[in-house]
Coordinates of C-alpha atoms and ligand atoms in Angstrom, one line a residue:
X219 CA -71.1 134.1 33.4
X220 CA -71.3 130.0 34.2
X221 CA -73.9 129.4 32.4
X222 CA -75.1 124.6 32.8
X223 CA -77.1 123.5 30.5
X224 CA -79.5 119.9 31.7
X225 CA -80.8 118.5 28.3
X226 CA -82.3 115.1 27.5
X227 CA -80.1 115.2 24.6
X228 CA -77.2 117.0 23.3
X229 CA -76.6 116.6 19.6
X230 CA -75.4 114.3 18.2
X231 CA -74.5 111.9 21.2
X232 CA -77.6 112.4 21.3
X233 CA -79.6 113.7 19.7
X234 CA -84.1 112.7 18.7
X235 CA -84.8 116.1 17.6
X236 CA -84.2 119.5 17.7
X237 CA -83.6 119.8 20.9
X238 CA -80.0 117.9 20.6
X239 CA -79.5 121.3 17.8
X240 CA -80.7 124.0 20.0
X241 CA -78.4 122.3 23.2
X242 CA -75.5 122.0 22.0
X243 CA -75.4 124.6 19.3
X244 CA -76.5 127.4 21.1
X245 CA -73.4 125.4 24.1
X246 CA -71.7 126.8 22.0
X247 CA -71.9 130.0 20.7
X248 CA -72.7 131.0 24.7
X249 CA -68.9 130.5 25.0
X250 CA -67.6 132.1 21.9
X251 CA -69.4 135.0 23.7
X252 CA -66.8 134.5 26.7
X253 CA -69.1 132.2 28.8
X254 CA -68.4 129.0 30.7
X255 CA -70.8 127.0 29.5
X256 CA -71.4 123.5 31.2
X257 CA -74.0 120.4 29.8
X258 CA -75.3 118.0 31.9
X259 CA -77.2 114.6 30.6
X260 CA -78.0 111.3 31.0
X261 CA -75.3 108.2 29.7
X262 CA -77.4 106.6 27.7
X263 CA -77.0 102.9 26.6
X264 CA -77.7 104.3 22.8
X265 CA -75.5 107.0 22.6
X266 CA -73.1 108.3 19.7
X267 CA -69.5 107.4 21.8
X268 CA -68.1 107.7 18.3
X269 CA -68.6 111.5 19.0
X270 CA -67.3 111.8 22.7
X271 CA -63.6 113.3 23.6
X272 CA -61.7 112.3 26.6
X273 CA -64.9 109.7 27.9
X274 CA -63.2 109.6 31.8
X275 CA -65.1 109.5 35.2
X276 CA -65.2 112.8 36.9
X277 CA -66.7 112.3 40.2
X278 CA -67.5 107.9 41.3
X279 CA -69.5 108.2 44.4
X280 CA -72.4 110.0 43.9
X281 CA -75.7 108.8 46.2
X282 CA -78.1 109.8 45.1
X283 CA -81.3 110.5 47.3
X284 CA -84.3 108.5 46.5
X285 CA -87.4 106.7 47.8
X286 CA -86.0 107.6 51.6
X287 CA -83.2 105.3 50.3
X288 CA -80.6 106.8 47.8
X289 CA -78.7 105.2 44.0
X290 CA -75.4 105.0 43.7
X291 CA -74.2 106.9 40.4
X292 CA -71.0 107.7 38.7
X293 CA -70.2 110.5 36.6
X294 CA -68.4 111.2 33.7
X295 CA -67.2 113.7 32.0
X296 CA -65.9 113.7 27.8
X297 CA -65.8 116.5 24.9
X298 CA -68.6 116.5 22.5
X299 CA -66.4 118.5 18.7
X300 CA -65.7 121.1 22.1
X301 CA -68.1 121.2 24.3
X302 CA -67.7 119.9 28.1
X303 CA -70.2 117.4 29.3
X304 CA -71.3 115.3 32.5
X305 CA -73.2 112.1 31.8
X306 CA -74.5 110.7 34.5
X307 CA -74.3 107.0 35.5
X308 CA -77.6 105.7 37.6
X309 CA -75.6 102.0 39.1
X310 CA -79.1 100.6 40.2
X311 CA -81.6 97.9 39.0
X312 CA -83.5 100.5 37.3
X313 CA -80.6 100.7 34.5
X314 CA -82.7 104.3 33.9
X315 CA -80.6 105.0 30.8
X316 CA -80.0 101.2 29.8
X317 CA -83.0 100.7 27.6
X318 CA -82.0 100.8 24.4
X319 CA -83.5 104.3 23.3
X320 CA -83.9 108.0 25.0
X321 CA -87.9 108.4 25.4
X322 CA -90.9 106.4 24.8
X323 CA -90.9 104.1 28.4
X324 CA -93.4 103.3 30.1
X325 CA -91.1 104.8 33.5
X326 CA -90.4 107.8 31.6
X327 CA -91.5 110.4 34.2
X328 CA -89.5 108.8 37.2
X329 CA -86.3 108.0 34.1
X330 CA -85.9 111.9 33.8
X331 CA -87.0 113.7 37.4
X332 CA -84.6 111.3 38.9
X333 CA -82.7 112.8 36.4
X334 CA -83.5 115.8 37.6
X335 CA -82.9 114.8 41.4
X336 CA -79.2 113.6 40.4
X337 CA -77.9 116.4 38.1
X338 CA -78.2 118.7 41.4
X339 CA -76.8 116.3 43.2
X340 CA -73.9 116.3 41.8
X341 CA -74.0 120.6 41.6
X342 CA -74.3 120.5 45.2
X343 CA -71.8 117.8 45.9
X344 CA -68.5 119.3 43.2
X345 CA -69.7 122.2 44.6
X346 CA -70.6 124.0 40.7
X347 CA -72.3 126.5 41.2
X348 CA -73.2 127.8 38.3
X349 CA -74.9 131.7 37.9
X350 CA -77.6 130.1 34.9
X351 CA -79.8 126.8 35.0
X352 CA -81.3 126.6 31.7
X353 CA -83.1 123.2 31.8
X354 CA -84.8 122.1 28.9
X355 CA -88.8 120.9 28.0
X356 CA -90.6 118.4 30.7
X357 CA -87.0 116.1 31.4
X358 CA -86.4 118.8 34.1
X359 CA -89.3 121.0 34.7
X360 CA -89.1 119.6 38.4
X361 CA -85.6 120.4 38.4
X362 CA -86.4 124.1 39.6
X363 CA -88.8 122.6 41.9
X364 CA -86.5 121.0 43.6
X365 CA -84.0 124.2 44.0
X366 CA -85.8 126.5 45.1
X367 CA -87.4 124.4 47.6
X368 CA -84.4 122.0 48.9
X369 CA -80.4 122.5 47.0
X370 CA -81.9 126.2 48.1
X371 CA -81.7 125.4 51.3
X372 CA -77.9 123.5 51.2
X373 CA -76.9 126.4 49.8
X374 CA -77.5 127.0 46.5
X375 CA -79.5 129.6 47.2
X376 CA -77.7 131.8 44.4
X377 CA -78.6 129.5 41.1
X378 CA -80.9 131.3 39.3
X379 CA -83.1 128.8 35.3
X380 CA -84.2 130.3 33.3
X381 CA -85.9 126.9 31.4
X382 CA -86.9 126.4 27.4
X383 CA -89.8 124.8 25.9
X384 CA -89.1 123.5 22.7
X385 CA -92.4 121.2 22.5
X386 CA -96.2 121.7 24.7
X387 CA -97.2 118.4 23.2
X388 CA -94.7 115.6 25.4
X389 CA -95.6 117.9 28.9
X390 CA -94.4 114.7 31.6
X391 CA -97.6 113.7 34.3
X392 CA -97.2 111.6 37.2
X393 CA -98.7 111.4 40.5
X394 CA -97.7 112.1 44.6
X395 CA -95.1 109.2 44.2
X396 CA -93.0 111.0 42.5
X397 CA -93.0 114.0 45.1
X398 CA -91.6 111.3 47.2
X399 CA -89.3 110.0 45.2
X400 CA -87.4 113.1 44.3
X401 CA -87.9 113.8 49.3
X402 CA -90.1 116.7 48.3
X403 CA -92.9 114.8 49.6
X404 CA -95.7 117.5 50.9
X405 CA -99.2 116.3 48.8
X406 CA -100.4 118.8 50.2
X407 CA -98.2 121.7 49.2
X408 CA -98.0 120.8 45.9
X409 CA -100.9 119.3 44.8
X410 CA -102.1 122.8 44.3
X411 CA -103.6 124.6 41.2
X412 CA -100.6 128.2 41.6
X413 CA -98.1 125.0 42.2
X414 CA -98.2 121.0 40.0
X415 CA -101.3 119.7 39.9
X416 CA -102.3 119.5 36.7
X417 CA -104.3 121.6 34.7
X418 CA -106.8 119.3 34.9
X419 CA -105.8 115.8 36.3
X420 CA -106.2 117.5 39.7
X421 CA -105.0 113.9 40.4
X422 CA -102.4 114.3 38.9
X423 CA -98.9 116.5 39.2
X424 CA -97.1 118.3 35.6
X425 CA -93.2 118.7 35.0
X426 CA -93.5 121.5 32.3
X427 CA -96.2 123.9 34.3
X428 CA -93.2 123.4 37.1
X429 CA -90.8 124.4 35.2
X430 CA -93.2 127.0 33.8
X431 CA -93.9 128.1 38.6
X432 CA -90.6 127.6 39.8
X433 CA -88.3 129.4 36.9
X434 CA -87.5 132.5 36.8
X435 CA -87.8 132.7 32.7
X436 CA -89.1 130.8 30.1
X437 CA -88.5 130.7 26.8
X438 CA -90.7 128.8 24.1
X439 CA -88.2 128.4 20.6
X440 CA -90.1 131.5 18.5
X441 CA -92.3 134.7 19.0
X442 CA -94.3 133.3 17.0
X443 CA -94.9 129.7 19.4
X444 CA -95.2 132.2 22.1
X445 CA -97.7 134.2 20.5
X446 CA -99.8 130.7 19.7
X447 CA -98.7 129.5 23.1
X448 CA -101.0 131.8 24.7
X449 CA -104.4 132.2 22.5
X450 CA -103.8 129.1 21.0
X451 CA -104.9 125.7 22.6
X452 CA -101.1 124.8 20.8
X453 CA -100.3 124.8 24.6
X454 CA -101.8 122.0 24.9
X455 CA -104.1 123.7 28.3
X456 CA -101.1 125.5 30.3
X457 CA -102.5 128.5 28.8
X458 CA -103.7 130.2 32.0
X459 CA -100.7 128.7 33.9
X460 CA -98.6 130.6 31.4
X461 CA -100.9 134.4 31.0
X462 CA -100.5 134.6 34.6
X463 CA -96.7 134.1 34.8
X464 CA -96.3 136.5 31.1
X465 CA -94.6 139.0 32.5
X466 CA -91.6 136.1 32.3
X467 CA -92.4 134.4 29.4
X468 CA -91.2 135.1 26.6
X469 CA -90.1 133.2 22.2
X470 CA -86.1 133.6 21.1
X471 CA -86.1 131.7 17.7
X472 CA -83.3 129.2 17.5
X473 CA -80.1 129.0 15.7
X474 CA -78.4 126.3 13.7
X475 CA -74.9 125.9 14.0
X476 CA -73.1 126.8 10.9
X477 CA -70.1 125.2 12.4
X478 CA -72.2 122.2 11.2
X479 CA -74.6 122.7 8.6
X480 CA -72.8 124.3 6.6
X481 CA -72.3 122.9 2.7
X482 CA -68.8 124.5 2.3
X483 CA -67.4 123.0 5.8
X484 CA -69.7 120.1 5.3
X485 CA -67.4 116.9 5.9
X486 CA -70.4 114.3 4.9
X487 CA -70.7 115.8 1.7
X488 CA -69.0 115.3 -0.9
X489 CA -69.0 118.7 -3.4
X490 CA -68.7 121.6 -0.5
X491 CA -69.8 125.0 -1.8
X492 CA -71.3 128.4 -1.2
X493 CA -73.3 131.3 -2.4
X494 CA -71.1 131.9 -4.8
X495 CA -70.0 128.7 -6.5
X496 CA -73.7 127.0 -6.4
X497 CA -73.2 124.9 -9.5
X498 CA -71.9 122.4 -7.4
X499 CA -74.6 121.8 -5.4
X500 CA -75.5 119.0 -8.8
X501 CA -73.4 116.5 -7.4
X502 CA -73.8 116.3 -5.1
X503 CA -77.4 115.6 -6.1
X504 CA -75.9 112.7 -8.3
X505 CA -74.3 111.7 -5.3
X506 CA -77.7 111.5 -3.4
X507 CA -78.8 109.6 -6.8
X508 CA -75.5 107.2 -7.0
X509 CA -76.1 106.5 -3.0
X510 CA -80.0 105.9 -2.8
X511 CA -80.0 104.0 -6.4
X512 CA -81.9 106.8 -7.7
X513 CA -82.7 107.3 -11.6
X514 CA -80.2 110.3 -13.0
X515 CA -82.7 112.6 -15.1
X516 CA -83.6 116.3 -15.0
X517 CA -85.9 116.1 -12.0
X518 CA -85.7 118.2 -8.8
X519 CA -85.6 116.0 -5.5
X520 CA -87.8 117.1 -3.5
X521 CA -87.5 115.5 0.1
X522 CA -88.6 115.6 3.7
X523 CA -85.9 115.3 6.7
X524 CA -88.5 114.6 9.6
X525 CA -90.0 112.5 12.6
X526 CA -93.2 110.9 11.5
X527 CA -95.3 112.7 13.4
X528 CA -98.8 113.9 13.4
X529 CA -97.2 117.4 14.8
X530 CA -95.5 117.2 11.2
X531 CA -98.4 116.6 9.2
X532 CA -97.9 113.1 8.2
X533 CA -101.0 113.1 5.9
X534 CA -99.6 115.9 3.7
X535 CA -96.4 114.8 3.9
X536 CA -97.5 111.2 2.4
X537 CA -99.5 113.3 0.3
X538 CA -95.9 115.2 -1.0
X539 CA -95.0 111.7 -1.9
X540 CA -97.7 111.3 -4.5
X541 CA -98.3 114.9 -5.8
X542 CA -94.3 114.7 -7.0
X543 CA -94.2 111.6 -8.3
X544 CA -96.8 113.0 -11.1
X545 CA -95.8 115.7 -11.4
X546 CA -92.3 114.5 -12.1
X547 CA -90.5 114.9 -9.2
X548 CA -88.1 112.8 -7.7
X549 CA -90.0 112.3 -4.1
X550 CA -86.5 111.3 -1.0
X551 CA -87.8 110.7 2.4
X552 CA -85.7 110.4 5.3
X553 CA -87.6 109.7 8.8
X554 CA -88.8 107.5 12.5
X555 CA -91.9 107.4 13.5
X556 CA -92.1 106.2 17.6
X557 CA -96.3 105.6 17.0
X558 CA -96.1 102.2 15.2
X559 CA -99.9 102.4 13.1
X560 CA -97.4 106.0 11.5
X561 CA -94.5 103.4 11.0
X562 CA -96.5 100.6 9.1
X563 CA -98.3 103.1 6.7
X564 CA -94.6 104.2 6.1
X565 CA -93.8 100.4 6.4
X566 CA -96.1 99.8 3.9
X567 CA -95.9 102.4 1.5
X568 CA -91.6 101.8 0.5
X569 CA -92.5 98.1 0.5
X570 CA -95.4 100.0 -2.7
X571 CA -93.1 102.5 -3.5
X572 CA -89.3 99.9 -3.5
X573 CA -89.2 99.5 -7.3
X574 CA -89.8 103.4 -8.5
X575 CA -86.5 104.4 -9.6
X576 CA -87.8 108.4 -8.6
X577 CA -88.8 107.9 -5.0
X578 CA -86.8 107.2 -1.8
X579 CA -87.9 105.9 1.6
X580 CA -85.2 105.5 4.4
X581 CA -87.0 104.7 7.3
X582 CA -84.0 105.3 10.2
X583 CA -82.6 108.5 11.4
X584 CA -79.1 108.7 10.3
X585 CA -77.5 112.0 10.6
X586 CA -74.8 111.3 7.7
X587 CA -77.2 110.6 5.6
X588 CA -79.8 114.0 6.8
X589 CA -77.0 116.2 5.2
X590 CA -76.0 114.7 2.0
X591 CA -80.2 114.4 1.3
X592 CA -79.4 119.0 2.6
X593 CA -77.1 119.5 0.3
X594 CA -78.7 117.2 -2.9
X595 CA -82.1 118.4 -2.8
X596 CA -83.4 121.0 -3.8
X597 CA -87.2 120.9 -2.3
X598 CA -88.1 120.3 1.2
X599 CA -91.5 120.4 2.0
X600 CA -92.4 121.7 5.9
X601 CA -96.4 120.9 6.1
X602 CA -96.0 120.5 10.7
X603 CA -99.6 120.6 12.3
X604 CA -97.9 122.7 14.4
X605 CA -93.7 123.6 14.6
X606 CA -92.9 125.5 17.6
X607 CA -89.6 127.0 15.6
X608 CA -88.2 124.2 12.9
X609 CA -84.8 123.3 11.7
X610 CA -85.6 121.3 9.0
X611 CA -85.8 124.5 6.3
X612 CA -83.7 127.2 7.9
X613 CA -81.0 123.9 7.5
X614 CA -82.2 123.6 4.0
X615 CA -82.5 127.4 3.1
X616 CA -78.6 127.2 4.4
X617 CA -78.5 124.7 1.4
X618 CA -79.9 126.1 -1.3
X619 CA -82.5 123.4 -0.7
X620 CA -86.3 126.1 -1.4
X621 CA -88.7 124.8 2.1
X622 CA -92.4 124.9 0.7
X623 CA -93.3 125.1 4.3
X624 CA -97.4 125.3 6.5
X625 CA -97.5 129.6 7.9
X626 CA -98.2 128.0 11.6
X627 CA -95.2 128.2 15.1
X628 CA -91.3 129.6 14.2
X629 CA -92.0 128.5 10.1
X630 CA -93.4 131.7 9.7
X631 CA -91.1 133.9 11.4
X632 CA -88.1 132.1 8.9
X633 CA -89.8 131.1 5.5
X634 CA -91.4 134.0 3.2
X635 CA -93.7 132.9 0.3
X636 CA -92.2 134.0 -3.5
X637 CA -95.4 135.2 -4.6
X638 CA -97.6 136.3 -1.5
X639 CA -94.7 138.2 1.3
X640 CA -96.6 141.4 1.4
X641 CA -93.7 142.2 4.2
X642 CA -90.6 141.6 1.6
X643 CA -88.7 143.3 -0.9
X644 CA -89.0 140.0 -3.8
X645 CA -85.6 139.6 -3.6
X646 CA -85.2 139.1 0.0
X647 CA -88.4 136.2 0.1
X648 CA -86.9 133.1 0.1
X649 CA -89.8 129.7 0.3
X650 CA -92.7 128.6 -0.6
X651 CA -95.6 129.0 1.9
X652 CA -99.1 128.0 3.0
X653 CA -101.7 127.8 5.1
X654 CA -104.2 124.9 5.0
X655 CA -103.6 121.5 6.3
X656 CA -105.9 120.8 2.9
X657 CA -103.6 118.8 0.6
X658 CA -105.2 121.8 -2.2
X659 CA -102.8 123.7 -0.1
X660 CA -99.7 121.6 0.2
X661 CA -100.3 121.2 -3.6
X662 CA -101.2 124.6 -4.7
X663 CA -98.0 125.9 -3.3
X664 CA -95.2 122.6 -4.5
X665 CA -96.8 123.5 -8.1
X666 CA -95.7 127.1 -8.0
X667 CA -92.0 125.6 -6.7
X668 CA -92.2 123.0 -9.3
X669 CA -93.5 125.0 -11.8
X670 CA -90.3 127.8 -11.3
X671 CA -87.5 124.7 -11.7
X672 CA -88.5 123.3 -14.9
X673 CA -89.4 126.4 -16.6
X674 CA -87.7 129.3 -14.5
X675 CA -84.3 128.2 -13.7
X676 CA -82.8 131.3 -13.0
X677 CA -84.7 132.7 -11.3
X678 CA -85.1 129.0 -8.9
X679 CA -81.4 129.6 -8.6
X680 CA -82.1 133.3 -7.8
X681 CA -84.1 132.0 -5.2
X682 CA -82.0 129.2 -3.9
X683 CA -79.3 132.2 -4.1
X684 CA -81.5 134.3 -1.3
X685 CA -82.7 131.9 1.0
X686 CA -78.5 131.4 1.0
X687 CA -77.9 134.4 2.1
X688 CA -80.5 134.8 5.6
X689 CA -78.3 134.8 8.6
X690 CA -80.0 131.8 10.9
X691 CA -76.8 131.7 13.0
X692 CA -77.0 131.4 17.0
X693 CA -75.5 135.0 17.2
X694 CA -78.4 137.0 16.8
X695 CA -80.2 134.4 20.0
X696 CA -76.8 133.3 22.0
X697 CA -77.6 137.5 22.5
X698 CA -81.0 137.3 23.8
X699 CA -80.5 134.9 26.0
X700 CA -77.5 136.6 27.0
X701 CA -80.6 139.4 27.8
X702 CA -82.6 137.8 29.3
X703 CA -80.0 135.1 31.7
X704 CA -78.4 138.9 32.2
X705 CA -82.1 140.1 34.0
X706 CA -82.7 137.1 36.1
X707 CA -79.4 137.4 37.9
X708 CA -79.9 141.2 39.0
Ligands
LIG107 P1 -88.2 118.4 16.2 O1 -87.6 119.2 16.9 O2 -89.8 119.0 16.1 O3 -87.9 117.0 15.6 P2 -87.3 120.2 13.8 O4 -87.0 120.5 12.9 O5 -87.1 121.4 15.0 O6 -88.0 119.1 14.8 O7 -85.5 119.3 14.3 C1 -85.3 118.4 13.6 C2 -84.0 118.2 13.7 O8 -83.4 116.4 13.7 C3 -83.3 118.6 12.6 O9 -81.0 118.4 13.1 C4 -82.8 117.0 11.4 O10 -82.5 117.1 10.5 C5 -82.5 115.7 12.5 N1 -84.0 114.5 12.3 C6 -85.5 114.6 12.1 N2 -85.9 113.1 12.2 C7 -83.7 112.8 11.2 C8 -84.0 111.1 10.8 N3 -84.8 110.5 11.4 N4 -82.7 111.5 10.5 C9 -81.6 112.3 10.6 N5 -81.7 113.8 11.0 C10 -82.8 113.9 11.2

C-alpha cells in the first residue's frame, strides 16, 4: 500500500509533543510491514535540521492557489532517520513557517490551512496518487474537505483519508475568509451544521469537525479516550458530531518506537541496560545527578517530563515536587510552558528551589535530556487532567521507571495499579494509579511508591521489571491501522 502521512510534526525534526512521535513511529512501522510511506510536513525555520539527511529540492515551482492568486513554494525532500519526508516551503511575505516556533501565532489557522492546500497541490502536481492519506489533528482537518470537494475532480478520486485526533482541545476555528483563501468558496454550502460550521459558533468553521465529517475513518489515540470523547465533555463540543459519525470512529492505542526509546540501544544514556541488567540503571541515575548537580544519596528520583499545560495537571505537578521533597525523595522536572502565567509560575519555583540539592527544574524542551531522565529516574508522575493516550508513561515503563498516573484516557489502558488493580494478576501490574484530582489522591499514590522503594527494594525492583516486560511497540497498533486502511479502500 502507498501511504502518505500529512502532519504538522514529525519527531525528531519538529516535535512539540506526542504527535511528532506518532507520525514518525507509525510511518516506520508501516514501512516495516511492507508499505511505502512518505511524510509531508511544513519546512519550519526552527526544525532540527541536524536530524535530516540528504536534504535537497525535490519540486521547484509549486504554485499553490491562494485567495484567487497563487503562492510560490519549493518542496524539499530528505530522510529523517530512514523515513522519506517532504518539506513544503512557501516563498511569500506571509512567512508562514519562519516564525521561530511551531504554534502560537495569531494566524495559525491560516498557516495550516495553507499547508493542507499545499500538500494536496504537491500530490496533484507531482503525480503522487497514494492509496491512503493519513492526516493528523486540526492542522490538517480541511485537507479531506479540499480532497473530496475539489481535488477529486482533478484526478484524485481514488484516495482515501484516515484522520487521527491527538487532542480535542485544539480544533482550529476560523471565519469564512478561509473558504475563500483555499478556493472552497461556497459559504452557504459549508456553513451548515452537518458540514464545517462550528457546533457552537454559527459564524465560524471548525477544522477538526471538517476532518471528522469528510474523512473515511476517524481515530483517536486510545480506545478509552474514544469512549470519553463520545460520552463526556472531553471532546470540547464535538461529541454530537462523533455520535453522528460513530460508524467510522474508533480508538487505537499509540505505540512506542523502540528503535528510539529503548535503554538497551539508547545513544543518549551512558550505561545501556535491559530487563536482565537492570542494576546498570543506577549508573544512569548517577550520571543524571552529575548532569543536574543533584546530591548523591540513597533517595529515589521522581520525575515529570511533559508540556506544562493545564491538560497535564500542573497544580498536581507542582504539588508533587514539594511532596516528594518532604517525603525524602529528589525531584527532576523537564517541561516547557506556552502560557505565560504557567511559565512565570514555574520560573518562580525554579528560582525558589535553585539551591536545593534534591531538586532540579529544567524549563525547556530538550530531547537528549529527556532520554537521560527516563533512564536515571526511579519514578515518574503523570497527574493529567485528561490524556488522550500519553507516551511518557509508556516510555518510562520501558526504562524501568515506575509510573504514578491519574486514571484517565490512555493512562487507564497502560498503567495498572500494583496494589489495587482488579483485572490483572499481581505479576503483570506495573505502576500506581489514582483517580481524583485533589492532592490527597496524588499523595496516597506517591506515598505507596516511595514506601515500596525505601522499605521493600526487592519488590520495587520486581515492579520495575514487570513494567519493562510490557510490549507497547507499534506492532499491534500498526496492524490495526493497516486494517482500517484496507477497510476504507475496499
Ligand atoms: P502530549 O502529546 O500531550 O504532549 P505525550 O505524553 O503524548 O504528551 O507525548 C509527549 C512527548 O514529548 C514524549 O516523547 C516526551 O518525552 C516529549 N516531551 C514533552 N515535553 C518535553 C520536554 N520539555 N523536553 C523533551 N521532551 C519532551
